[in-house]
XYZ file of C-alpha atoms in Angstrom:
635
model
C -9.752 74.140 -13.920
C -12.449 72.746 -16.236
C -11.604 75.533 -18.776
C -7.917 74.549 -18.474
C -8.757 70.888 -19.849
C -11.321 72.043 -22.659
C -8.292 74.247 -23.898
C -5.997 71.451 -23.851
C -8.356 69.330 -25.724
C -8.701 71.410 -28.027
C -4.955 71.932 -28.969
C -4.680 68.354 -29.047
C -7.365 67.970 -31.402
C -5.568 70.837 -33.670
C -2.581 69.174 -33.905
C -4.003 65.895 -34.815
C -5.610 67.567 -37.414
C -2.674 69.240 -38.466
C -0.583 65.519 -38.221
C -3.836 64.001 -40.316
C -2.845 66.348 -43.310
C 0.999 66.558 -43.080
C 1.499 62.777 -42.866
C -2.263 60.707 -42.984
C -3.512 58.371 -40.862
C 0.108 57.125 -39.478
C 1.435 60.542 -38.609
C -1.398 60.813 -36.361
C -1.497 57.500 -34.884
C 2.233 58.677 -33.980
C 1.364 61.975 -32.389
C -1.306 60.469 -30.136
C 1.712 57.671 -29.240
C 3.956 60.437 -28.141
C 1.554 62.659 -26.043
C 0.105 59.483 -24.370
C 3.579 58.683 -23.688
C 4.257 61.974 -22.456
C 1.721 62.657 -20.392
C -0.894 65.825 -21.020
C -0.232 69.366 -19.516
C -0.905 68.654 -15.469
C -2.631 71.655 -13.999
C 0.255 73.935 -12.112
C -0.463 75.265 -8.818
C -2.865 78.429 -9.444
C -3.184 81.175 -7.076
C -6.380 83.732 -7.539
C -6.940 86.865 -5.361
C -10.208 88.622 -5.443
C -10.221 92.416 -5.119
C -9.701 92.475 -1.180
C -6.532 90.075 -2.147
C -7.981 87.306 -0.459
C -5.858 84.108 -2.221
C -7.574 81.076 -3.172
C -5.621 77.979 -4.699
C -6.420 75.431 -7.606
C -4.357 72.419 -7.955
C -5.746 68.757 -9.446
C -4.898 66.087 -7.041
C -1.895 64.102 -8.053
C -2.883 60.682 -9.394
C -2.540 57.652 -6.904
C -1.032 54.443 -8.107
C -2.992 50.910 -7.241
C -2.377 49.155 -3.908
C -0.589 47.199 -2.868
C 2.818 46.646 -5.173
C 4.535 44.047 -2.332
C 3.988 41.387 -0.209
C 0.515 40.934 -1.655
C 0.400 37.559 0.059
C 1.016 39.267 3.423
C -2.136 40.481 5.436
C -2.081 42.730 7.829
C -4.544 44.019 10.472
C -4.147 48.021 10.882
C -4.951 50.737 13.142
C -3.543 53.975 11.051
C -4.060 57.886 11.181
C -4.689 58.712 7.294
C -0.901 59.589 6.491
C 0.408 56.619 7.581
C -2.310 54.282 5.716
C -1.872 55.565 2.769
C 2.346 55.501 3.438
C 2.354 51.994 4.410
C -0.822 50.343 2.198
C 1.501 49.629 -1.042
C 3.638 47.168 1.033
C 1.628 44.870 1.960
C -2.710 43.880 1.665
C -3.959 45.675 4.584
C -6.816 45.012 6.009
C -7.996 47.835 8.437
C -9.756 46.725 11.821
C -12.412 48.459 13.753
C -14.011 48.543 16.898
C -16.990 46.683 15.529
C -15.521 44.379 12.600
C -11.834 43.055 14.039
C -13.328 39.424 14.944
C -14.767 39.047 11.254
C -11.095 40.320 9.998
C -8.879 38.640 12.092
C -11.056 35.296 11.617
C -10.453 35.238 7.820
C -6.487 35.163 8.732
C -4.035 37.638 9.400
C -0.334 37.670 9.612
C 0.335 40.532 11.506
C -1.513 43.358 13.857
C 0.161 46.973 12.855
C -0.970 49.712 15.267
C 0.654 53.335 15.174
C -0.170 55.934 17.638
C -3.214 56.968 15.722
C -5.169 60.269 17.368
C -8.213 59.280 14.157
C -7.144 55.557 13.781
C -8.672 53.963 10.980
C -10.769 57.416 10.066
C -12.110 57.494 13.457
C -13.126 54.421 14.152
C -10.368 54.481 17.180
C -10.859 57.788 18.382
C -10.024 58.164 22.228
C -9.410 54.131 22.491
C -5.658 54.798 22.184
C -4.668 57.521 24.728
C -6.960 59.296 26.929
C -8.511 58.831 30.713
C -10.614 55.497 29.220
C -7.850 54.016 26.908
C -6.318 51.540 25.825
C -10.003 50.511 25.482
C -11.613 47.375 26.116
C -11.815 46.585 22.073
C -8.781 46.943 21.651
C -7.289 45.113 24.067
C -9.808 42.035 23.183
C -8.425 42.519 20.076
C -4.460 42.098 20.919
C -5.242 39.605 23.124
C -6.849 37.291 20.261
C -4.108 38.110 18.350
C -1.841 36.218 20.840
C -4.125 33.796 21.586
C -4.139 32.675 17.995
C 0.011 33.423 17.297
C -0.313 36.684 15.757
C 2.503 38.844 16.124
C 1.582 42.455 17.664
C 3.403 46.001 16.811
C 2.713 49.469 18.261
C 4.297 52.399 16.718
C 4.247 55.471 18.882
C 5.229 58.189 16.272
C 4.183 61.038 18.422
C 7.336 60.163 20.752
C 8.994 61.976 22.514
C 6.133 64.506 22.912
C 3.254 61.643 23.747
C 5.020 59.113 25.230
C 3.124 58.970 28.007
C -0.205 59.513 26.159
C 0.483 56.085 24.392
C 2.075 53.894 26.705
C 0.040 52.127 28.563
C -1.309 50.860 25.197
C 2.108 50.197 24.130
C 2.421 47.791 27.263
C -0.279 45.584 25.761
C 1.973 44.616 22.240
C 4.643 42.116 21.126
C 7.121 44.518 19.658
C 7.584 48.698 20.058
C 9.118 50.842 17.739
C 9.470 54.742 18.312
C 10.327 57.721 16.240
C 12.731 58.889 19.082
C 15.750 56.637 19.955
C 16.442 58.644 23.317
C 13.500 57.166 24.271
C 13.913 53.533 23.636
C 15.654 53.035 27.634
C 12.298 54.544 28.793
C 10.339 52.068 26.926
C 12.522 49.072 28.415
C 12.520 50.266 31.969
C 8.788 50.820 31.903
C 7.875 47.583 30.140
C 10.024 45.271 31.320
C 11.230 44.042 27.728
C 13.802 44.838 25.208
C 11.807 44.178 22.073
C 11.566 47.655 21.381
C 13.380 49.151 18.492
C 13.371 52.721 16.504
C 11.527 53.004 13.340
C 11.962 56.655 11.724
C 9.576 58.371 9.563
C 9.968 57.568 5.141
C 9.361 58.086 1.982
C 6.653 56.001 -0.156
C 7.891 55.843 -3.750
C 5.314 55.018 -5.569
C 3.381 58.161 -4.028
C 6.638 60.209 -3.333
C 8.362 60.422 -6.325
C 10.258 62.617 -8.678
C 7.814 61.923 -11.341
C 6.744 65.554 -13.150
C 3.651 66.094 -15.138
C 4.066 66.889 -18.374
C 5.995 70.530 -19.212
C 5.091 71.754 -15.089
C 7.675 71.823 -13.077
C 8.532 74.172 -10.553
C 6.812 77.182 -11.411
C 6.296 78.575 -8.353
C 8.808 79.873 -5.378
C 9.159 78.984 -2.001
C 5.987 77.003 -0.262
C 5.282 76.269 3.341
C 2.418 73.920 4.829
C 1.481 73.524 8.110
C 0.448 75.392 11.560
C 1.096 78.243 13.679
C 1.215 77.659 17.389
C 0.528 81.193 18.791
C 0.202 79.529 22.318
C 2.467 76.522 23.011
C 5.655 75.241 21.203
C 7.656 78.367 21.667
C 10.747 76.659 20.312
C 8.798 75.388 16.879
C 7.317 79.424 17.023
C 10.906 81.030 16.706
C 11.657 78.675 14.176
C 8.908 79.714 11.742
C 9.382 83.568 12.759
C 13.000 83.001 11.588
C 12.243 80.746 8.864
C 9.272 82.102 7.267
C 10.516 85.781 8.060
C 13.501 84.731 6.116
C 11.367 83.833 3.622
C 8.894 86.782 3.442
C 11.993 89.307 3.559
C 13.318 88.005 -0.125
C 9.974 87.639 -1.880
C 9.610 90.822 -3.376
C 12.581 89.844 -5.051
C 10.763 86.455 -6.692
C 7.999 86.014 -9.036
C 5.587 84.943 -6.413
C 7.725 84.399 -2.989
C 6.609 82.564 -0.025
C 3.442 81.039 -0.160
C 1.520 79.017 2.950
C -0.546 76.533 3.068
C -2.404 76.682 6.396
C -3.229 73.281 7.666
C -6.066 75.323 10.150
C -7.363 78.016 7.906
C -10.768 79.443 8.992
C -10.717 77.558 12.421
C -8.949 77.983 16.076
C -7.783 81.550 15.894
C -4.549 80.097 18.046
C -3.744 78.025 15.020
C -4.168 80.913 12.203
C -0.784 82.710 11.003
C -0.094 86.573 12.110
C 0.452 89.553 10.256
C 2.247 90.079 8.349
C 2.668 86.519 7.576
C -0.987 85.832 7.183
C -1.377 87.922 3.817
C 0.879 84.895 2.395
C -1.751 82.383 3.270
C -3.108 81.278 0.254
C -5.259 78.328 1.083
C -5.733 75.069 2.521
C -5.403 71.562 0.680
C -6.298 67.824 1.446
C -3.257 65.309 0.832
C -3.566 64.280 -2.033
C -3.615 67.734 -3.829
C -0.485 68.687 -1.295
C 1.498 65.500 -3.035
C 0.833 68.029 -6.467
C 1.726 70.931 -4.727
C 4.958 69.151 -3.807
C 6.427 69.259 -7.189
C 5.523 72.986 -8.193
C 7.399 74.708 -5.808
C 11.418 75.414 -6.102
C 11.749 75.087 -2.218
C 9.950 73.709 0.686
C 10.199 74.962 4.262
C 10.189 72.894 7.107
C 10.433 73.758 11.283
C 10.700 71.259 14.049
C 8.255 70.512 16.653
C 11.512 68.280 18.330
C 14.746 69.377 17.925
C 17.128 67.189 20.159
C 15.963 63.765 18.913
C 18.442 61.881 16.941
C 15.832 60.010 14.556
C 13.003 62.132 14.597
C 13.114 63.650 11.225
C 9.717 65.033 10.072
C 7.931 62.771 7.901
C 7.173 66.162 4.850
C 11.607 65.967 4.758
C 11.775 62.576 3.242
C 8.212 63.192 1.515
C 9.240 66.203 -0.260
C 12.727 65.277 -0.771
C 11.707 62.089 -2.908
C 9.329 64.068 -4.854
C 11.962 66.549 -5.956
C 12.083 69.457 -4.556
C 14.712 70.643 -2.280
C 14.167 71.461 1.951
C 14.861 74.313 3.433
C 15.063 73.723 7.634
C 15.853 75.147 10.513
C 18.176 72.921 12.785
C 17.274 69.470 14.098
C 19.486 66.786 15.425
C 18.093 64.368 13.198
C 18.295 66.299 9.996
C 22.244 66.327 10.459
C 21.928 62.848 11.238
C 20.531 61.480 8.201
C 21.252 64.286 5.270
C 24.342 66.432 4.885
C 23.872 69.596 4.118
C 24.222 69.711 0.591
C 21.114 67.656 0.806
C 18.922 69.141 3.299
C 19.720 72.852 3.979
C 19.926 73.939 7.734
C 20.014 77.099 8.471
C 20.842 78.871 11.622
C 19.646 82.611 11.464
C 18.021 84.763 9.095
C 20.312 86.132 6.841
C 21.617 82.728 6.212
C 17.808 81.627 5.372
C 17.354 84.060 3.056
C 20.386 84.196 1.402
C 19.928 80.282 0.890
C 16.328 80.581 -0.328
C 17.612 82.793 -2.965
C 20.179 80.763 -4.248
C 18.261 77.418 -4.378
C 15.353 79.951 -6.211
C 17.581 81.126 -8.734
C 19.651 78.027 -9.737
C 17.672 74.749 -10.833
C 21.344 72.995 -11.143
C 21.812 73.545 -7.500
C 18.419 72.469 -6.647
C 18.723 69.346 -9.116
C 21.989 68.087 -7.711
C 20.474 68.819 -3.819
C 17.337 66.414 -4.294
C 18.947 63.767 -6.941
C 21.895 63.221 -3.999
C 18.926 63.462 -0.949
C 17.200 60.496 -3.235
C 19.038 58.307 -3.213
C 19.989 58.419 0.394
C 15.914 58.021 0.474
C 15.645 55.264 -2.217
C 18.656 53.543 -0.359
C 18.048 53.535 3.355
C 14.411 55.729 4.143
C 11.543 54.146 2.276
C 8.472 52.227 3.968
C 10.137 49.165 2.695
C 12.395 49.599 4.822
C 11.126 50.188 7.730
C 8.270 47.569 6.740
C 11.287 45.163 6.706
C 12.693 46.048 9.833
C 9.264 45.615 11.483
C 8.444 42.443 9.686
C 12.966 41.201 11.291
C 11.485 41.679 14.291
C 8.930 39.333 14.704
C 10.121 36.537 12.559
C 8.380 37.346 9.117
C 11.597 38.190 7.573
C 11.173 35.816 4.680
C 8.663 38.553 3.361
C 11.478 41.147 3.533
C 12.148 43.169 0.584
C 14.899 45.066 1.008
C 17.980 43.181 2.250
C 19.066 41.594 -1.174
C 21.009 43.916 -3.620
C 19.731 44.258 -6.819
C 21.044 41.709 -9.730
C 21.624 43.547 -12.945
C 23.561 41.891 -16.544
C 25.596 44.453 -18.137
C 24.732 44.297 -22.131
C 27.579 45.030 -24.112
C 27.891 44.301 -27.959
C 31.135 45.461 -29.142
C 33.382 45.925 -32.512
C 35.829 47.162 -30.975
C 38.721 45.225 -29.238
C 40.436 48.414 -27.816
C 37.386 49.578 -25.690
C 37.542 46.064 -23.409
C 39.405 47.665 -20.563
C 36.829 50.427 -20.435
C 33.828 48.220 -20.632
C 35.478 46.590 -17.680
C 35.981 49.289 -15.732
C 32.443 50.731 -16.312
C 30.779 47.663 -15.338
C 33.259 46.789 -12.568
C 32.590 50.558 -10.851
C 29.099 49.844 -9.994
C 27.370 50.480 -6.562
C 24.834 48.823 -4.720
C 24.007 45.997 -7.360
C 25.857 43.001 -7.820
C 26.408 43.115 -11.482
C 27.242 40.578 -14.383
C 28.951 41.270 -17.728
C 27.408 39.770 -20.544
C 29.929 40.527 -23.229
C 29.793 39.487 -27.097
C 32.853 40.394 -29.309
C 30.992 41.288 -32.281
C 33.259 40.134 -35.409
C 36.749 39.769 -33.674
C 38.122 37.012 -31.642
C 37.887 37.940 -27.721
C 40.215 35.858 -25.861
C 37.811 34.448 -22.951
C 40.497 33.575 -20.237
C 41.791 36.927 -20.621
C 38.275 39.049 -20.511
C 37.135 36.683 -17.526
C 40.725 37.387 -15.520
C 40.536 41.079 -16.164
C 36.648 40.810 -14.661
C 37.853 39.058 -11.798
C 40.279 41.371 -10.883
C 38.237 44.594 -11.173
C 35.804 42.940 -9.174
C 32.891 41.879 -11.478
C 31.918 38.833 -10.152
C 29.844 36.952 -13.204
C 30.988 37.213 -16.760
C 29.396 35.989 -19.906
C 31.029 35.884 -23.154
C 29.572 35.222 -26.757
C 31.040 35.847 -30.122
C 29.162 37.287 -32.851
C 29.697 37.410 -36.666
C 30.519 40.369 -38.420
C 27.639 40.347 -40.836
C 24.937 39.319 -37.687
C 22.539 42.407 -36.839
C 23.419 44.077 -33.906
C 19.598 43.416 -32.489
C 20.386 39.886 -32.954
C 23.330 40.178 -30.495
C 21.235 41.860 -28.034
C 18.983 39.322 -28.026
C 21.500 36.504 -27.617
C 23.030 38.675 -24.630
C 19.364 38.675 -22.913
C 19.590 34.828 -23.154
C 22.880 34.969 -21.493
C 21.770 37.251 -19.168
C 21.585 36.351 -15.184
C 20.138 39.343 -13.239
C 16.950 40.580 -12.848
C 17.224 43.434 -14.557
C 19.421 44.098 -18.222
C 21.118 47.078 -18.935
C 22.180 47.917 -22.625
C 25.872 49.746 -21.996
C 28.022 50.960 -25.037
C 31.569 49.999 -25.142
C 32.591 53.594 -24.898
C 30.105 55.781 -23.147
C 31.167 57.176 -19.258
C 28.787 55.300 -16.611
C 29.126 56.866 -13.140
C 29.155 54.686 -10.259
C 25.199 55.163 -9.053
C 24.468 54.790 -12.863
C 23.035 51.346 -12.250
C 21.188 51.344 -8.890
C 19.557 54.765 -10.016
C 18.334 53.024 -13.179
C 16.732 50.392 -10.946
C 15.119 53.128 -7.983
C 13.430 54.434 -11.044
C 11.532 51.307 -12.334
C 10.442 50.634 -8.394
C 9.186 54.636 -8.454
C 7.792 54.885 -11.899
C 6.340 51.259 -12.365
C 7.543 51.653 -15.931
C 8.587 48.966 -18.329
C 11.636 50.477 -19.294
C 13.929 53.406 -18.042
C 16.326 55.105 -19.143
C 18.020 59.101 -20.217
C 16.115 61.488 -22.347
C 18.144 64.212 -20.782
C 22.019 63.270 -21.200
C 24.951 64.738 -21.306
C 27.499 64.487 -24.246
C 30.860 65.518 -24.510
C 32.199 66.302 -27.805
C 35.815 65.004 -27.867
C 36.272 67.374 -30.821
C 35.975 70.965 -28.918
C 35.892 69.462 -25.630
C 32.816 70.301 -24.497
C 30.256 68.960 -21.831
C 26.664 69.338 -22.879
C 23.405 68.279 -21.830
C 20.700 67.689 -24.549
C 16.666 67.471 -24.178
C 17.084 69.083 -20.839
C 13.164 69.827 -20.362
C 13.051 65.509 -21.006
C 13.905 64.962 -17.583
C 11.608 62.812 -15.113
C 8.642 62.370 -17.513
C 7.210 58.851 -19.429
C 7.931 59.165 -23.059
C 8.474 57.580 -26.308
C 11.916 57.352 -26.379
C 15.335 57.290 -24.547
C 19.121 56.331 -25.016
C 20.245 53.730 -26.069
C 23.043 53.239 -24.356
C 20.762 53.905 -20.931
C 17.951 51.444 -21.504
C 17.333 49.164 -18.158
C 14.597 46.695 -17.881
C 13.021 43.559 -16.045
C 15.125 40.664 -17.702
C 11.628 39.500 -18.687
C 10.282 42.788 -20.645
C 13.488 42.210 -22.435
C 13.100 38.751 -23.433
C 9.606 39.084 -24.275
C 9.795 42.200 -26.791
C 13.000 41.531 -27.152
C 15.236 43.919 -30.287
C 14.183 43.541 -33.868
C 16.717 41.799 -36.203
C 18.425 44.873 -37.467
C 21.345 46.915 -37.252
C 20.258 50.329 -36.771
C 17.578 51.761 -35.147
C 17.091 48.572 -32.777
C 16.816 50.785 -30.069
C 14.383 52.813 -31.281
C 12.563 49.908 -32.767
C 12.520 47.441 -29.385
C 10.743 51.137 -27.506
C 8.145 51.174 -30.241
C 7.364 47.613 -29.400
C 7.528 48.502 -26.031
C 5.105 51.671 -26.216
C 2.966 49.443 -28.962
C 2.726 46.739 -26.873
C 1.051 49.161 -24.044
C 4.042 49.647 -21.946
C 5.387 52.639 -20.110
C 8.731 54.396 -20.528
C 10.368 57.064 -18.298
C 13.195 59.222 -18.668
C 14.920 59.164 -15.241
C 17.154 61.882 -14.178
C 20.235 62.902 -16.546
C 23.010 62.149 -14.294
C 25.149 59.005 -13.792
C 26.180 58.913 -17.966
C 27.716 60.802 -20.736
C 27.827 59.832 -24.181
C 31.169 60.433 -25.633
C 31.501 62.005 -29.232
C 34.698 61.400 -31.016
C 36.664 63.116 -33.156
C 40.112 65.066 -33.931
C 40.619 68.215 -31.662
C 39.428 71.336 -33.055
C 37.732 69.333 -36.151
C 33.587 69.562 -36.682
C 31.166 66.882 -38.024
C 27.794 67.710 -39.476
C 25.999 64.997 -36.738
C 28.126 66.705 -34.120
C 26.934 70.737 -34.991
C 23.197 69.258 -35.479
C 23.421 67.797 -32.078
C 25.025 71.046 -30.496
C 22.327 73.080 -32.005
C 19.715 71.345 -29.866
C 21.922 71.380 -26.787
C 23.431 73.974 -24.117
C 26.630 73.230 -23.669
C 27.368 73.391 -19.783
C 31.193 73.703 -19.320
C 34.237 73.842 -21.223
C 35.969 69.754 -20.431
C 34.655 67.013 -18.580
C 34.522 67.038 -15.330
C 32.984 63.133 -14.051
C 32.018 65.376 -11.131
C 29.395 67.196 -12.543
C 28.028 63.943 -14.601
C 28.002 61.991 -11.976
C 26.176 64.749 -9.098
């Protein structure tokens, strides 16, 4: 692994050198800009077998972001197995309690006790004091019982339901509020408590550690991955799922570059955990978390079975885990699954030629696997996050002023145009917008718009806030971007052309990816254009997709109102996009290049008639179909 950096180093320092005497001290300073921006090589997933073909795996762990990135003002006293405590520590300051310390915590304030079902709570610290002949323990009752004593609200979250709920409930008897992962078991709860404050709280996805972030020029290298256990002596349900799955699996690797590989959560210990021939001989190792969140992204499918298959919200936590972090599932049937993702977004599968004959198509085709996870995101990003369920538990004991999620998103639509016959489709981009409530800031650059007429149209497409400006001919077009931003209303700006296609997600996608990627500004590397000319779909910088860089559309750049108005677009005419990134990038800020659906740019020209721009542009694209279809744009 070591080796693997040195090497990099030293191509990096080769092609400084190289930059140094082609262009001086500046065409350097500009390379360095554009890898930093980039990202250097990550390590891919690399499997080694010895002579005996005994595997062993190398993978760096994937970087963790700083905690926590909301409700910082909201503390909260936590008992947590690891998974969760890492899941749930970016929405809010936690402050983890022990045995031996909760008085000192819960003395320097708290707002709220969190307690899951936790078998290690707290990295053992709770061991046995949760379930077992002795629990809940004394500690921990002392504990809730302050908690009320001083009005602190308390939660339990039995996630082990319906499997443990009788491990956990007489602990669950001594808190406020219950949530479960199973909603057949919510009656259960109320008849044996004697309460209805229990509700169902589903496993989620953490953005800012699940994500479809890639490292720079890896991406799914390798074939078909599985982590996890093998029950060879209870579960006999979950056992026929992985003979069928992972048989499925192992049947259509030789056909595959590498095939099914397994990650066994037990290697080297319990002999009833280890995996049988001849699926052992596709173990290849055994990896903490935070190298598995790596390991996520290098693999064109994951595999998942199901421990419970009748519940209608238990959905395994690695679904909406690996889902958000791109790659597409592969599972056998669950009455959750169904419940939450079609099909074209989580694959089910119900025997074993269907497995493999589904493994191989996601393997072969990244467009299928692309469209699968981008539409499975942003169910995730919409409805299945830890904010989420963070709000719901915070709605149920009266914090809900810290809530997060229940207001849409407030984005100003940018547009700067010359042309007076492209209103009606600025309108009816803007007005087509999901999920956000959206406002038109619109400046009728050197022609008279008529303002009664723009605002009536706006009205009755839908678009409930409308700004209008005029601009002289003459004034630079980064000077009417910069009087828009003034105008502007939302929290976020979006810079729209007057005649580009925007698909209906366009907008709330652009603002998932600034939660995900903590980036200053987002936007499309990766785009399609169709070329009015031929009539022709293609997608350019394809291999620009889901990495920080230097540089994006700009007809696709969305940003915080206030990273707008602070670097805000250079007095000029052209090359204000490019020149408002640079101050962006110069300034120390991030950019990302989101996903490449949602937006086409359109190219005009006479049918069957060529431009020079147009055939330079084609010769760094593939073109993808023969048309438009808003279809295939859109995913």
């Amino acid at each position: 692994m070591k080796s693997g950096v040195r090497a990099a180093n030293v191509r990096d320092a080769r092609r400084a050198l190289w930059h140094l005497r082609a262009g001086g001290v500046p065409q350097v300073k500009e390379f360095l800009r554009r890898r930093d921006a980039a990202g250097r090589r990550g390590a891919a997933v690399r499997v080694r077998r010895n002579r005996r073909g005994v595997a062993t795996v190398e993978v760096e762990p994937w970087d963790l972001p700083p905690s926590p990135q909301r409700r910082s003002d909201l503390r909260v006293g936590v008992i947590l197995d690891d998974f969760s405590r890492l899941a749930f520590g970016f929405e809010w300051t936690q402050v983890p309690v022990t045995p031996e310390t909760w008085r000192e915590v819960t003395a320097s304030g708290i707002d709220l006790l969190f307690v899951e079902s936790a078998w290690h709570g707290n990295q053992d610290a709770w061991q046995y004091q949760l379930t077992g002949s002795k629990a809940p323990s004394a500690a921990l009752r002392e504990l809730v019982a302050h908690c009320r004593d001083a009005g602190v609200p308390t939660v339990f979250w039995n996630k082990e339901d319906p499997t443990h709920f009788a491990d956990f409930l007489e602990t669950a008897r001594l808190f406020d509020q219950v949530f479960t992962t199973d909603g057949d078991r919510v009656p259960e709860y109320r008849q044996a408590l004697g309460h209805d404050r229990v509700g169902v709280l589903p496993f989620a996805a953490q953005p800012a550690v699940h994500n479809p972030i890639r490292r720079a020029r890896v991406h799914q290298e390798r074939d078909i991955a599985f982590a996890g256990m093998y029950f060879s002596h209870t579960h006999a349900e979950r056992r026929e799922q992985m003979d069928l799955l992972l048989g499925a699996a192992l049947d259509v690797s030789p056909q595959m570059e590498h095939g099914l590989e397994i990650y066994s959560r037990q290697l080297g210990g319990d002999e009833r955990y280890q995996f049988p021939p001849p699926l052992d001989s596709r173990v290849i190792g055994s990896l903490p978390y935070a190298k598995m969140l790596a390991v996520y992204r290098d693999y064109k499918v994951f595999l998942n079975v199901n421990t419970v298959t009748s519940s209608p919200t238990m959905c395994a936590r690695r679904i909406f885990e690996i889902s958000a972090s791109g790659t597409p599932v592969v599972s056998t049937p669950s009455a959750a699954i169904g419940r939450v993702f079609p099909q074209d977004e989580v694959a089910q599968v119900e025997d074993r030629d269907e497995a493999g004959n589904t493994l191989r198509a996601l393997v072969r085709n990244p467009e299928l696997r692309d469209r699968m996870v981008h539409r499975a995101q942003r169910r995730i990003w919409d409805a299945h996050t830890y904010a989420h369920r963070v709000d719901d538990v915070l709605e149920s004991v009266g914090l809900d002023a810290h809530a997060v999620t229940r207001a849409r998103p407030r984005v100003t639509a940018l547009v700067s145009s010359i042309r007076p016959h492209q209103l009606d489709h600025v309108v009816e981009m803007v007005s087509r917008q999901q999920d956000v409530d959206v406002q038109l800031a619109f400046l009728a650059h050197g022609w008279d718009v008529d303002e009664g007429d723009l605002r009536a149209r706006a009205r009755e497409a839908g678009i409930g806030a409308v700004s209008v400006l005029r601009g002289d001919v003459d004034t630079p077009l980064g000077v009417c971007l910069n009087r828009l931003v003034t105008a502007a209303d939302g929290d976020y700006v979006a810079k729209m052309d007057d005649d580009d296609l925007y698909g209906p997600r366009y907008l709330a996608d652009a603002v998932h990816a600034l939660t995900y990627s903590r980036a200053q500004v987002v936007g499309k590397q990766a785009h399609y254009v169709h070329f009015l000319g031929e009539d022709v779909l293609a997608l350019r910088f394809k291999e620009r997709e889901h990495r920080f860089t230097h540089f994006v559309m700009g007809p696709t750049i969305v940003a915080t109102r206030g990273t707008v108005s602070e670097v805000r677009f250079p007095d000029r005419t052209l090359g204000e996009d490019t020149g408002f990134l640079e101050r962006v990038t110069n300034g120390g800020g991030r950019i990302y290049s989101a996903d490449r659906f949602g937006f086409a740019q359109v190219r005009g020209g006479s049918p069957h008639t060529w431009n020079a721009s147009d055939m330079e542009m084609l010769a760094q694209s593939d073109v993808v179909m023969a048309g438009m279809s808003e279809e295939h744009v859109h995913a």
